[in-house]
JSON list of C-alpha atoms in Angstrom, two decimals:
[
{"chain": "A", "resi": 1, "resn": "UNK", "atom": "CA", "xyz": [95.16, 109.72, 70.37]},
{"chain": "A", "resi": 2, "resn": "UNK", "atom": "CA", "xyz": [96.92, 110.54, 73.76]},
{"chain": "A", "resi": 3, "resn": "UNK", "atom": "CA", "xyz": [95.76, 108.97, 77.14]},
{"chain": "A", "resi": 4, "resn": "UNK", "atom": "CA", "xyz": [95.69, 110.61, 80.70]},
{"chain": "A", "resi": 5, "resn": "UNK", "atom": "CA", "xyz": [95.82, 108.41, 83.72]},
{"chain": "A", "resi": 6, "resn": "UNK", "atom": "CA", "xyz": [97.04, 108.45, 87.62]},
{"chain": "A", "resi": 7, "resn": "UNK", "atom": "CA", "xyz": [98.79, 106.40, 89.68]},
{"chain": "A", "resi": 8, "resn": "UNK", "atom": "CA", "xyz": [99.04, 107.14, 93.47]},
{"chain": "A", "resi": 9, "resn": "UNK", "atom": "CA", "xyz": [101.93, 105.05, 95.68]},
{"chain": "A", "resi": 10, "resn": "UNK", "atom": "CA", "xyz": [101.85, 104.30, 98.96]},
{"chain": "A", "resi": 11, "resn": "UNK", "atom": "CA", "xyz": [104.94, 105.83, 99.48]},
{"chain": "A", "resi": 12, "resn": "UNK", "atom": "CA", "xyz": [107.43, 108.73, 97.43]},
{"chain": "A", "resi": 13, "resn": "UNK", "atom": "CA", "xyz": [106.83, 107.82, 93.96]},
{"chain": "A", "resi": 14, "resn": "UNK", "atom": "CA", "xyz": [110.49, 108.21, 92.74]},
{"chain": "A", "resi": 15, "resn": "UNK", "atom": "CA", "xyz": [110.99, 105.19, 94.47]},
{"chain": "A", "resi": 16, "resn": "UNK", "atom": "CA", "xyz": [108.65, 103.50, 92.15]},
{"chain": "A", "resi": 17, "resn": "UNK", "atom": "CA", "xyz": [109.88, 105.41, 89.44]},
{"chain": "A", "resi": 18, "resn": "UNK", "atom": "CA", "xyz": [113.00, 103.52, 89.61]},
{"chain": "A", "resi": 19, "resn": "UNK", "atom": "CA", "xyz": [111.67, 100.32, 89.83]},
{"chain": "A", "resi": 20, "resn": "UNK", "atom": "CA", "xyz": [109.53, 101.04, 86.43]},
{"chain": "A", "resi": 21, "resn": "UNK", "atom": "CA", "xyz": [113.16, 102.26, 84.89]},
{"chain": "A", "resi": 22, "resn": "UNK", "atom": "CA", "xyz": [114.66, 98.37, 85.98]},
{"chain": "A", "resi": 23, "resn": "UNK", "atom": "CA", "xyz": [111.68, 96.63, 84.70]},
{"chain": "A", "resi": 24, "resn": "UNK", "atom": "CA", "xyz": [111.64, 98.79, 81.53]},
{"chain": "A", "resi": 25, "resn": "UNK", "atom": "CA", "xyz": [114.73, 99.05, 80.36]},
{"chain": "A", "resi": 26, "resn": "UNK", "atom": "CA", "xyz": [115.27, 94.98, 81.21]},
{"chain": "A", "resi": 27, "resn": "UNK", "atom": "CA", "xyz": [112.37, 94.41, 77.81]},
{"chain": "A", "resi": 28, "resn": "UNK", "atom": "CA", "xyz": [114.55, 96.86, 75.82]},
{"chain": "A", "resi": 29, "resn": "UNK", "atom": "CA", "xyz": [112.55, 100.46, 76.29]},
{"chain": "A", "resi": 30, "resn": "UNK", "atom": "CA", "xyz": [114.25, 103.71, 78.10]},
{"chain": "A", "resi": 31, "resn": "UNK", "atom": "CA", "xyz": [113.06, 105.85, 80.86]},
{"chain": "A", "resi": 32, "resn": "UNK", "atom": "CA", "xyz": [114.61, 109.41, 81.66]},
{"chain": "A", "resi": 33, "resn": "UNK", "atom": "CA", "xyz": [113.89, 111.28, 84.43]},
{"chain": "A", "resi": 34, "resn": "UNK", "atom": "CA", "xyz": [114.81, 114.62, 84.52]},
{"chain": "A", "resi": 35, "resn": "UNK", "atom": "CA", "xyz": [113.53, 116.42, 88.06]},
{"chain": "A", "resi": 36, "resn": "UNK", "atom": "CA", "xyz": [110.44, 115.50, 88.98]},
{"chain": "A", "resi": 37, "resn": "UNK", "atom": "CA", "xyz": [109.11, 114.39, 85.71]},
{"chain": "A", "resi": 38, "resn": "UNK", "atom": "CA", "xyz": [110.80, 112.43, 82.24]},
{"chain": "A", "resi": 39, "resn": "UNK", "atom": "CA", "xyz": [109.62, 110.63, 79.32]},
{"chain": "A", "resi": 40, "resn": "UNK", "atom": "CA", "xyz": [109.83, 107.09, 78.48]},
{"chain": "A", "resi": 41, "resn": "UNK", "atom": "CA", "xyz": [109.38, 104.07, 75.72]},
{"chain": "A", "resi": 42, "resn": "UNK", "atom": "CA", "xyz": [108.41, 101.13, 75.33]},
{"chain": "A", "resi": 43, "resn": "UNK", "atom": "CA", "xyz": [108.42, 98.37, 72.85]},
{"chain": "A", "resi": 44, "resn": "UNK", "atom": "CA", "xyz": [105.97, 95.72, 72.09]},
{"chain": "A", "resi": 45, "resn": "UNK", "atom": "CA", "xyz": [105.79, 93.47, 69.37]},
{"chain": "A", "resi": 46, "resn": "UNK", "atom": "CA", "xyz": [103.13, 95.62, 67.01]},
{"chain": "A", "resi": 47, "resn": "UNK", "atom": "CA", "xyz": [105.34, 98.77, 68.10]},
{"chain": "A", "resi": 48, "resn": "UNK", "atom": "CA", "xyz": [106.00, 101.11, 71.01]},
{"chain": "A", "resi": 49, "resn": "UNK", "atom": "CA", "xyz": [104.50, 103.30, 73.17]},
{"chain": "A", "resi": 50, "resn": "UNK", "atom": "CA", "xyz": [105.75, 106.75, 74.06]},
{"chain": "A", "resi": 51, "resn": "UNK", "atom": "CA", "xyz": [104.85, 109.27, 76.35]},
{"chain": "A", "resi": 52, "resn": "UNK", "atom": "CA", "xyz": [105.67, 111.37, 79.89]},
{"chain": "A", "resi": 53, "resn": "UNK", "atom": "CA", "xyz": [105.24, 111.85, 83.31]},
{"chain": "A", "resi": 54, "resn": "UNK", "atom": "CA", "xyz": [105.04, 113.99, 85.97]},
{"chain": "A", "resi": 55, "resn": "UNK", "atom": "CA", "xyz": [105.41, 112.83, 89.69]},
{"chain": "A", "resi": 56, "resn": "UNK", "atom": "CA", "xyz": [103.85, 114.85, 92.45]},
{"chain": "A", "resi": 57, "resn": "UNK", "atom": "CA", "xyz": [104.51, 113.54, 96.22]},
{"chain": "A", "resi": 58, "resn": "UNK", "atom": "CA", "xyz": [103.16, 110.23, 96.01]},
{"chain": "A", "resi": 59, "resn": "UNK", "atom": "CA", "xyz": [100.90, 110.11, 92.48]},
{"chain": "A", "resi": 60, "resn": "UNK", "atom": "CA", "xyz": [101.95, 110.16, 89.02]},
{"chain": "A", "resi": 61, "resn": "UNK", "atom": "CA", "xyz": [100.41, 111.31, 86.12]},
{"chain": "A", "resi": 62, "resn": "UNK", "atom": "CA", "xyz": [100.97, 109.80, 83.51]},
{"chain": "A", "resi": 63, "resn": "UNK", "atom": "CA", "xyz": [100.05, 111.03, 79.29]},
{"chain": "A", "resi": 64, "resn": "UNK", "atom": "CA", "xyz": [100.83, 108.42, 76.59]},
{"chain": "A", "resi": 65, "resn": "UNK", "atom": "CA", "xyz": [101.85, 110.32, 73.27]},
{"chain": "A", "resi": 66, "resn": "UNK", "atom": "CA", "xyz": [102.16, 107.58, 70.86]},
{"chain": "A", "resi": 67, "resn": "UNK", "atom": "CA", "xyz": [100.36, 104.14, 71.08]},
{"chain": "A", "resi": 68, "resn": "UNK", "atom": "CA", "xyz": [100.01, 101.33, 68.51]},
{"chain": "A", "resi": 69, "resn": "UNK", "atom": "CA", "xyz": [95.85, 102.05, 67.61]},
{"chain": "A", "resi": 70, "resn": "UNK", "atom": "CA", "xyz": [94.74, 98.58, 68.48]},
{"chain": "A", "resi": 71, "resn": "UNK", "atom": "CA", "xyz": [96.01, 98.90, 72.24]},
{"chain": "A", "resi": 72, "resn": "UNK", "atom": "CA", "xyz": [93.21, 100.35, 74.63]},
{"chain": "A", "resi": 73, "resn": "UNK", "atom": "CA", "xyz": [94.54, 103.02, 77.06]},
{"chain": "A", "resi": 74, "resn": "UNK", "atom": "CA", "xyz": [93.54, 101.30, 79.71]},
{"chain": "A", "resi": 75, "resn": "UNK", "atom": "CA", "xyz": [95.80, 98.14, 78.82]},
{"chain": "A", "resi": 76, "resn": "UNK", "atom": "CA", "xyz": [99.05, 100.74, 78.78]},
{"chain": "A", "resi": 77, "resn": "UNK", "atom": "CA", "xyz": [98.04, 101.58, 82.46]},
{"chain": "A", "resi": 78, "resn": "UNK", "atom": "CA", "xyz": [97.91, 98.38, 83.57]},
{"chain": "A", "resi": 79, "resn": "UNK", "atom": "CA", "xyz": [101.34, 97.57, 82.17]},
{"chain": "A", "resi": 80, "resn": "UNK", "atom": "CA", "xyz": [102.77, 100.28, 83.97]},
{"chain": "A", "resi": 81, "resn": "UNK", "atom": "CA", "xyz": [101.42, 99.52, 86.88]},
{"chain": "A", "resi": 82, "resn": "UNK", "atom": "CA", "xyz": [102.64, 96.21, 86.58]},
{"chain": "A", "resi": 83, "resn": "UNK", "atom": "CA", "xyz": [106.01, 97.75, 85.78]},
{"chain": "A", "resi": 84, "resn": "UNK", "atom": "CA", "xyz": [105.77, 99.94, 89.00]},
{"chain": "A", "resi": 85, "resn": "UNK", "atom": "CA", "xyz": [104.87, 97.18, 91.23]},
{"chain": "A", "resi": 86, "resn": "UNK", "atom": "CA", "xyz": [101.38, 98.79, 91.49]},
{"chain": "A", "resi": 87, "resn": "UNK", "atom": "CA", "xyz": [99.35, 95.99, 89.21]},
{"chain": "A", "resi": 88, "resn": "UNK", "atom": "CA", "xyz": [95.77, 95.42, 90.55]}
]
């Protein structure tokens, strides 16, 4: 099961690309960014999550590839959003 989602910045989101690599790769997963898109993982204690994104301006989409069944899409977006600096 993949999930979709969006995330629009206020400002250039490579900027808070880079601040999702520092907070990502600090809890052990990677982030690679190749142009204007990359793929990254993270860990978690029942696994890790995979997937990609592709930045456009100032939004983000974002598709998760590989996710631990038991965690609800919507609880992977709002860990990246925390790791962005874009929680709720």
């Amino acid at each position: 099961m993949s999930c979709n989602f969006k995330i629009v910045f206020p400002s250039l989101a490579h900027e808070h690309i880079d601040t999702a690599r520092e907070a990502i790769m600090k809890h052990g997963g990677t982030l690679d960014e190749k142009g204007d898109g990359g793929t990254f993982e993270l860990h978690i204690g029942i696994g890790k999550i995979a997937g990609s994104y592709k930045m456009t301006g100032e939004e983000v989409d974002f598709t998760i590839t590989h996710k631990p069944f038991i965690i609800t899409c919507g609880r992977i977006e709002k860990e990246i959003r925390k790791y962005t600096g874009m929680e709720d």
